[in-house]
Coordinates of N, CA and C in Angstrom, one line a residue:
L866 N -21.9 42.1 22.7 CA -22.6 42.8 22.6 C -23.7 42.3 23.8
P867 N -24.2 43.2 24.4 CA -25.5 42.6 25.3 C -26.9 42.1 24.6
K868 N -27.5 41.4 24.8 CA -28.5 40.9 24.4 C -29.5 41.8 24.3
G869 N -29.9 42.3 22.7 CA -31.0 43.2 22.3 C -30.1 44.5 21.9
Y870 N -28.9 44.5 22.0 CA -28.4 45.6 21.8 C -27.8 45.6 19.6
D871 N -28.4 46.8 19.6 CA -28.5 46.6 18.3 C -27.5 47.9 17.6
L872 N -27.5 48.0 16.0 CA -26.6 49.1 15.8 C -26.9 50.5 15.8
T873 N -28.2 50.8 16.2 CA -28.4 52.2 16.8 C -27.8 52.4 17.8
D874 N -27.9 51.5 18.8 CA -27.2 51.5 20.1 C -25.4 51.7 20.0
V875 N -25.1 50.8 19.3 CA -23.4 51.2 19.0 C -23.2 52.5 18.5
F876 N -23.8 53.2 17.7 CA -23.5 54.7 17.7 C -24.0 55.9 18.3
T877 N -25.1 55.0 19.3 CA -25.7 56.3 20.4 C -24.6 56.2 21.4
D878 N -24.0 55.2 21.7 CA -23.1 55.2 22.9 C -21.5 55.9 22.3
N879 N -21.0 55.8 21.0 CA -19.9 56.1 20.6 C -20.2 56.3 19.2
R880 N -19.8 57.7 18.8 CA -20.1 58.1 17.3 C -19.4 57.2 16.2
E881 N -18.0 56.7 17.0 CA -17.4 55.7 15.9 C -17.7 54.5 16.0
G882 N -18.4 54.0 16.4 CA -19.0 52.7 16.9 C -18.2 51.7 17.0
D883 N -17.2 52.2 18.3 CA -16.1 51.2 18.8 C -16.5 49.8 19.1
A884 N -17.8 49.7 19.6 CA -18.4 48.5 20.2 C -18.5 47.4 19.3
L885 N -19.0 48.1 18.0 CA -19.4 47.1 17.1 C -17.6 46.4 16.3
W886 N -17.0 47.5 16.2 CA -15.9 47.2 15.9 C -14.8 45.9 16.9
D887 N -15.2 46.2 18.0 CA -14.8 45.3 19.0 C -15.6 43.9 18.8
A888 N -16.9 44.2 18.4 CA -17.7 43.0 18.6 C -17.1 41.9 17.3
I889 N -17.0 42.4 16.1 CA -16.6 42.3 15.3 C -15.0 41.3 15.3
D890 N -13.9 42.0 15.9 CA -12.5 41.6 16.0 C -12.9 40.5 17.0
N891 N -13.4 40.2 17.8 CA -13.4 39.4 18.7 C -14.7 38.5 18.6
G892 N -15.5 38.5 17.7 CA -16.6 37.8 17.5 C -16.3 36.2 17.4
K893 N -17.1 35.3 17.3 CA -16.8 33.7 17.0 C -17.9 33.5 15.8
T894 N -17.5 32.7 15.0 CA -18.4 31.9 14.0 C -19.2 31.2 14.5
I895 N -20.4 31.4 14.3 CA -21.3 30.0 14.7 C -21.7 29.0 13.6
P896 N -21.6 27.8 14.0 CA -21.7 26.8 13.2 C -23.1 26.8 12.3
T897 N -23.0 26.4 11.5 CA -24.4 26.2 10.5 C -25.2 24.7 11.4
P898 N -25.9 24.8 11.3 CA -26.7 23.5 12.1 C -26.2 22.4 11.2
K899 N -26.4 21.2 11.5 CA -26.3 20.0 10.6 C -27.5 19.6 10.0
R900 N -28.1 19.4 9.0 CA -29.5 19.2 8.5 C -29.3 17.6 8.3
T901 N -30.3 17.2 8.7 CA -30.8 15.7 9.2 C -31.8 15.2 8.2
G902 N -31.9 13.9 8.1 CA -33.1 13.4 6.9 C -33.0 13.9 5.7
M903 N -34.1 14.0 5.0 CA -34.2 14.3 3.3 C -34.4 15.7 3.2
Y904 N -33.9 16.3 2.5 CA -34.2 17.9 2.1 C -33.2 17.9 0.6
A905 N -34.2 19.2 0.2 CA -33.5 19.5 -1.3 C -32.6 20.7 -1.3
I906 N -31.7 20.8 -2.0 CA -31.0 22.1 -2.2 C -30.9 21.9 -3.8
G907 N -30.5 23.6 -4.0 CA -30.1 23.9 -5.4 C -28.7 23.2 -6.0
V908 N -28.5 22.9 -6.7 CA -27.3 22.5 -7.3 C -26.1 23.4 -7.2
D909 N -25.9 24.9 -7.0 CA -25.2 25.5 -6.8 C -25.0 25.4 -5.0
E910 N -25.6 25.2 -4.6 CA -25.3 24.9 -3.0 C -24.9 23.8 -2.7
F911 N -25.5 22.8 -3.5 CA -24.8 21.4 -3.2 C -23.7 21.3 -4.0
M912 N -23.3 21.8 -4.8 CA -21.8 22.0 -5.2 C -20.8 22.6 -4.5
K913 N -21.3 23.6 -3.7 CA -20.4 24.3 -2.6 C -20.3 23.7 -1.1
T914 N -21.1 22.8 -1.1 CA -21.0 21.9 -0.1 C -20.1 21.2 0.3
Q915 N -19.4 21.1 1.4 CA -18.2 20.3 2.1 C -18.6 18.8 2.4
Y916 N -18.5 17.7 1.4 CA -18.9 16.2 2.1 C -17.7 15.7 2.0
P917 N -18.0 15.0 3.3 CA -16.9 13.8 3.3 C -16.5 12.8 2.5
K918 N -15.1 12.5 2.2 CA -15.0 11.5 0.8 C -14.9 10.3 1.5
T919 N -15.2 9.7 0.5 CA -15.7 8.2 0.7 C -14.4 7.7 0.6
Q920 N -13.8 6.5 1.0 CA -12.6 5.7 1.1 C -13.0 4.3 0.1
A921 N -11.9 4.2 -0.9 CA -11.8 3.0 -1.4 C -11.4 1.9 -0.8
I922 N -12.7 0.8 -0.6 CA -11.6 -0.5 -0.1 C -11.5 -1.7 -1.3
I923 N -12.2 -1.2 -2.2 CA -11.5 -2.4 -3.2 C -11.9 -1.1 -4.4
K924 N -10.9 -0.4 -5.0 CA -10.6 0.4 -5.9 C -11.9 0.2 -7.2
N925 N -13.0 1.0 -7.5 CA -13.6 0.6 -8.6 C -14.9 0.0 -8.4
I926 N -14.6 -0.4 -7.3 CA -15.9 -1.7 -6.9 C -16.8 -1.3 -5.6
L927 N -16.0 -1.5 -4.4 CA -16.1 -1.2 -3.0 C -15.8 0.0 -2.2
Y928 N -16.3 0.7 -1.6 CA -16.1 2.1 -1.1 C -17.1 2.2 0.2
S929 N -16.1 2.7 1.1 CA -16.9 2.9 2.5 C -18.1 3.2 2.7
N930 N -18.7 3.3 3.4 CA -20.1 3.7 3.6 C -21.5 3.5 2.3
H931 N -21.0 2.2 1.5 CA -21.5 2.1 0.1 C -22.5 0.9 0.2
I932 N -23.1 0.8 -0.6 CA -23.7 -1.1 -1.0 C -23.4 -1.3 -2.1
S933 N -23.0 -2.6 -2.4 CA -22.4 -2.9 -3.8 C -23.4 -4.4 -3.4
I934 N -23.5 -4.6 -4.8 CA -24.5 -6.0 -5.2 C -24.0 -6.8 -6.1
I935 N -23.7 -8.2 -6.2 CA -23.1 -8.9 -6.9 C -24.4 -9.9 -7.3
G936 N -24.9 -9.8 -8.5 CA -26.2 -10.4 -8.9 C -25.8 -11.7 -10.2
G937 N -26.8 -12.3 -9.9 CA -26.5 -13.2 -11.2 C -27.2 -14.6 -10.9
D938 N -27.8 -15.3 -12.3 CA -28.4 -16.6 -12.1 C -27.7 -17.4 -11.4
T939 N -28.2 -18.8 -10.8 CA -27.7 -20.2 -10.2 C -26.4 -20.2 -10.9
G940 N -25.2 -21.0 -10.1 CA -24.2 -21.5 -10.5 C -23.5 -20.6 -11.2
T941 N -23.2 -19.0 -11.2 CA -22.4 -18.0 -12.0 C -21.1 -17.5 -11.0
M942 N -21.0 -18.8 -9.8 CA -20.0 -18.0 -9.2 C -20.3 -16.6 -8.2
K943 N -21.4 -16.6 -7.9 CA -21.6 -15.5 -7.0 C -21.1 -15.6 -5.7
S944 N -21.1 -16.8 -5.0 CA -20.1 -17.0 -3.7 C -19.1 -17.2 -4.0
W945 N -18.6 -17.6 -5.0 CA -17.1 -17.7 -4.7 C -16.6 -16.3 -5.1
L946 N -16.8 -15.2 -5.6 CA -16.5 -14.2 -5.9 C -16.9 -13.2 -4.5
A947 N -18.0 -13.8 -3.7 CA -18.0 -13.3 -2.3 C -17.1 -13.4 -1.3
M948 N -16.8 -14.8 -1.3 CA -15.2 -15.4 -0.6 C -14.2 -14.6 -1.2
Q949 N -13.9 -14.6 -2.4 CA -12.6 -14.1 -2.7 C -12.6 -12.4 -2.3
T950 N -14.0 -11.7 -2.6 CA -13.8 -10.6 -2.0 C -13.6 -10.2 0.0
A951 N -14.1 -11.2 0.6 CA -13.8 -11.4 1.9 C -12.2 -11.4 2.0
C952 N -12.0 -12.5 1.4 CA -10.4 -12.7 1.5 C -9.3 -11.5 1.3
S953 N -10.0 -10.9 0.1 CA -9.1 -9.6 -0.4 C -9.1 -8.6 0.7
V954 N -10.3 -8.0 1.4 CA -10.5 -7.0 1.8 C -9.6 -7.4 3.4
A955 N -10.0 -8.7 3.8 CA -9.5 -9.0 5.1 C -7.8 -9.0 5.2
S956 N -7.1 -9.1 3.9 CA -5.9 -9.5 4.0 C -5.2 -8.2 2.9
G957 N -6.0 -7.4 2.2 CA -5.5 -6.4 1.6 C -5.0 -6.7 0.2
I958 N -4.9 -7.7 -0.2 CA -4.1 -8.3 -1.5 C -5.2 -8.2 -2.2
D959 N -4.4 -7.3 -3.3 CA -5.4 -6.6 -4.4 C -6.5 -7.8 -5.1
F960 N -7.6 -7.1 -5.4 CA -9.0 -8.3 -5.6 C -8.7 -8.8 -7.1
L961 N -8.9 -10.1 -6.9 CA -8.6 -10.8 -8.6 C -7.1 -10.2 -9.2
G962 N -6.2 -10.1 -8.3 CA -5.1 -9.6 -8.5 C -4.7 -8.5 -9.2
H963 N -5.8 -7.8 -9.2 CA -6.0 -6.3 -10.1 C -6.6 -5.2 -9.4
F964 N -7.3 -5.2 -8.4 CA -8.0 -3.9 -7.9 C -7.3 -3.7 -6.9
E965 N -7.0 -2.6 -6.5 CA -5.8 -2.3 -5.1 C -6.8 -2.3 -4.0
T966 N -6.8 -2.9 -3.0 CA -7.6 -3.1 -1.9 C -6.9 -2.8 -0.6
T967 N -7.8 -1.9 0.1 CA -7.3 -1.2 1.4 C -7.7 -2.4 2.6
P968 N -6.8 -3.2 3.3 CA -7.3 -4.3 4.4 C -8.4 -3.4 5.0
Q969 N -9.2 -4.3 5.7 CA -10.4 -4.0 6.6 C -11.0 -5.1 7.5
E970 N -11.6 -5.1 8.3 CA -12.2 -6.2 9.0 C -13.4 -6.3 8.0
C971 N -13.8 -8.0 8.0 CA -14.9 -8.1 7.0 C -15.6 -9.4 7.6
M972 N -16.8 -9.3 7.6 CA -17.6 -10.4 8.0 C -18.5 -11.1 7.0
L973 N -18.5 -12.3 6.7 CA -19.0 -12.8 5.6 C -20.3 -13.7 6.1
I974 N -21.5 -13.5 6.0 CA -22.3 -13.9 6.5 C -23.2 -14.9 5.3
Q975 N -23.3 -16.0 5.7 CA -23.5 -17.2 4.5 C -25.3 -17.8 5.0
F976 N -25.8 -17.4 3.8 CA -27.0 -17.9 3.8 C -27.4 -19.0 3.0
E977 N -26.7 -19.4 2.2 CA -26.9 -19.9 0.8 C -26.3 -21.7 0.8
N978 N -25.2 -21.4 0.9 CA -24.2 -22.7 0.6 C -24.1 -23.5 1.9
E979 N -23.8 -25.0 1.9 CA -23.9 -25.7 3.0 C -22.1 -25.6 3.6
N980 N -22.3 -25.2 4.9 CA -21.1 -24.9 5.6 C -19.9 -26.0 5.2
S981 N -20.1 -27.0 5.0 CA -19.1 -28.1 4.4 C -18.6 -27.7 3.2
D982 N -19.8 -27.3 2.1 CA -19.0 -27.1 1.1 C -18.3 -26.0 1.2
M983 N -18.6 -24.5 1.8 CA -18.0 -23.7 2.0 C -16.4 -24.0 2.7
Q984 N -16.4 -24.9 3.6 CA -15.1 -25.0 4.0 C -14.2 -25.6 2.9
D985 N -14.8 -26.7 2.5 CA -14.0 -27.4 0.8 C -13.6 -26.1 0.0
R986 N -14.2 -25.1 -0.4 CA -14.2 -24.0 -1.1 C -12.6 -23.1 -0.6
F987 N -13.2 -22.9 0.7 CA -12.1 -22.1 1.2 C -10.7 -22.8 1.6
K988 N -10.7 -24.2 1.5 CA -8.9 -24.7 1.9 C -7.8 -24.2 0.9
D989 N -8.3 -24.2 -0.6 CA -7.1 -23.9 -1.3 C -7.2 -22.1 -1.6
M990 N -8.4 -21.8 -1.4 CA -8.3 -20.1 -1.2 C -7.7 -19.9 0.0
L991 N -8.0 -19.9 1.1 CA -6.9 -19.5 2.2 C -5.6 -19.7 2.3
N992 N -4.9 -20.8 1.6 CA -3.9 -21.2 1.3 C -3.2 -20.3 0.6
W993 N -3.9 -20.1 -0.8 CA -3.0 -19.2 -1.5 C -2.9 -17.5 -0.9
Y994 N -3.8 -17.3 0.1 CA -4.1 -15.9 0.5 C -3.0 -15.8 1.5
D995 N -2.9 -17.1 2.6 CA -1.6 -17.2 3.4 C -0.5 -16.9 2.7
E996 N -0.1 -17.7 1.7 CA 1.4 -17.6 0.9 C 1.6 -16.2 0.4
K997 N 0.6 -15.7 -0.5 CA 0.8 -14.1 -0.7 C 0.9 -13.0 0.5
Y998 N 0.4 -13.6 1.3 CA 0.3 -12.4 2.7 C 1.6 -12.8 3.3
G999 N 1.9 -13.8 3.3 CA 3.2 -14.3 3.9 C 3.2 -14.9 5.3
S1000 N 2.0 -14.9 5.5 CA 1.4 -15.8 7.0 C 0.0 -15.7 7.2
K1001 N -0.7 -16.6 8.4 CA -2.1 -16.4 8.4 C -2.6 -15.3 9.2
E1002 N -1.8 -14.0 9.6 CA -2.0 -13.0 10.5 C -3.2 -12.6 10.1
W1003 N -3.3 -12.3 8.5 CA -4.4 -11.5 8.0 C -5.9 -12.4 8.3
R1004 N -6.2 -13.4 8.7 CA -7.4 -14.1 9.1 C -7.9 -13.6 10.3
K1005 N -7.6 -13.0 11.0 CA -8.0 -12.0 12.3 C -8.9 -11.1 11.8
N1006 N -8.8 -10.4 10.4 CA -9.9 -9.9 10.0 C -10.8 -10.1 9.3
L1007 N -10.8 -11.8 9.5 CA -12.1 -12.1 8.8 C -13.3 -12.9 9.8
L1008 N -14.1 -12.8 9.9 CA -15.3 -13.4 10.5 C -16.1 -14.0 9.5
I1009 N -16.5 -15.4 10.0 CA -17.6 -16.3 9.0 C -19.0 -16.1 9.7
V1010 N -20.2 -15.9 9.4 CA -21.4 -16.5 9.7 C -21.7 -17.5 9.2
P1011 N -21.7 -19.0 9.7 CA -22.2 -20.0 9.3 C -23.5 -20.2 8.7
K1012 N -23.8 -20.7 8.0 CA -25.6 -21.1 7.6 C -26.0 -21.9 8.8
E1013 N -27.4 -21.3 9.2 CA -28.0 -21.9 10.4 C -28.3 -23.4 9.7
L1014 N -28.2 -24.3 10.9 CA -28.6 -25.7 10.2 C -30.0 -26.2 9.8
D1015 N -31.2 -25.3 9.9 CA -32.2 -25.4 9.8 C -32.6 -25.3 8.1
G1016 N -31.3 -24.4 7.6 CA -31.5 -24.4 6.0 C -32.5 -23.7 5.3
E1017 N -33.3 -22.7 6.0 CA -34.2 -21.6 5.4 C -33.5 -20.9 4.6
L1018 N -34.0 -20.9 3.2 CA -33.1 -19.7 2.4 C -33.9 -18.5 2.5
F1019 N -34.7 -18.2 2.1 CA -35.6 -17.2 1.9 C -36.6 -16.5 3.1
R1020 N -35.9 -16.3 4.3 CA -36.7 -15.8 5.3 C -35.8 -14.8 5.7
D1021 N -36.7 -13.9 6.1 CA -36.0 -12.5 6.3 C -35.6 -13.0 7.7
K1022 N -34.0 -12.3 7.5 CA -33.1 -12.7 8.7 C -32.3 -11.5 9.0
W1023 N -32.9 -10.3 9.0 CA -32.3 -8.9 9.1 C -32.0 -8.2 10.4
K1024 N -32.8 -9.1 11.1 CA -33.1 -8.7 12.3 C -31.9 -9.6 13.1
E1025 N -31.6 -10.7 12.8 CA -30.3 -11.7 13.1 C -29.4 -11.1 12.8
V1026 N -29.1 -10.6 11.3 CA -27.8 -10.0 10.8 C -27.4 -8.9 11.8
D1027 N -28.4 -8.0 12.3 CA -28.3 -7.2 13.2 C -27.6 -7.2 14.6
K1028 N -28.2 -8.5 15.2 CA -28.0 -8.8 16.2 C -26.4 -9.3 16.0
V1029 N -25.9 -10.0 15.1 CA -24.9 -10.8 15.1 C -23.8 -9.6 14.9
L1030 N -24.3 -8.3 14.1 CA -23.0 -7.1 14.2 C -23.0 -6.6 15.1
N1031 N -24.0 -6.3 15.8 CA -23.7 -5.7 17.7 C -23.1 -6.5 18.4
D1032 N -23.5 -7.9 18.5 CA -22.7 -8.4 19.1 C -21.5 -8.8 19.4
N1033 N -20.9 -8.5 17.9 CA -19.6 -8.5 17.4 C -19.0 -7.1 17.4
D1034 N -19.8 -6.0 18.1 CA -19.2 -4.8 17.6 C -19.0 -4.0 16.5
W1035 N -19.7 -4.8 15.7 CA -19.1 -4.8 14.0 C -19.3 -3.5 13.7
Y1036 N -18.9 -2.3 13.5 CA -19.2 -0.9 13.0 C -18.1 -0.5 12.2
D1037 N -18.3 0.2 10.9 CA -17.3 0.8 10.4 C -16.5 -0.1 9.5
A1038 N -17.1 -1.3 9.4 CA -16.0 -2.8 8.9 C -17.2 -3.0 7.4
V1039 N -16.5 -3.9 6.8 CA -17.2 -4.5 5.7 C -18.1 -5.6 5.9
V1040 N -19.3 -6.2 5.5 CA -20.2 -7.1 6.1 C -20.5 -7.5 4.3
I1041 N -20.2 -8.5 4.1 CA -20.8 -9.6 2.9 C -21.9 -10.3 3.1
V1042 N -23.2 -10.3 2.7 CA -24.1 -11.2 2.5 C -24.4 -12.0 1.4
D1043 N -24.2 -13.2 1.8 CA -24.3 -14.5 0.2 C -25.5 -14.9 0.6
N1044 N -26.4 -14.6 -0.1 CA -27.9 -15.1 -0.2 C -28.4 -15.5 -1.4

């Protein structure tokens, strides 16, 4: 219909309103604009809204577009768990032999342990994953960011993390920060 043409014009031009029925038959759905930023909606609207499903990376533990945190006191094997997580995600071998894991690219950023200690820890772990996987092919999915040699533990490094992710075109992939 022409701009400014309304319901009264439809029936003035033609008693049966043919122009209206033609417009309905040939009409196009106008998409609702996507909301951005924070907003509040009623629970009924929330329940009717179609949201994209998240994908399990490690079933019941780690999902796409989510943040998971492992916390604990010194010496509680958090770094070992981070390494195990990284290897399971990179290989797709079930995490801890139990939790179904979907293979993904994974980057382990190391801020805490000495690099030589991490190498020692990885020796047996990598061999175990190679054997389970049947080759070393899975390793191409795993990147390690070694600890900087200056050894500063509690310094804000998020700009550096962002740079490493951008330098490696690391999007829609898993990032594990061991700090």
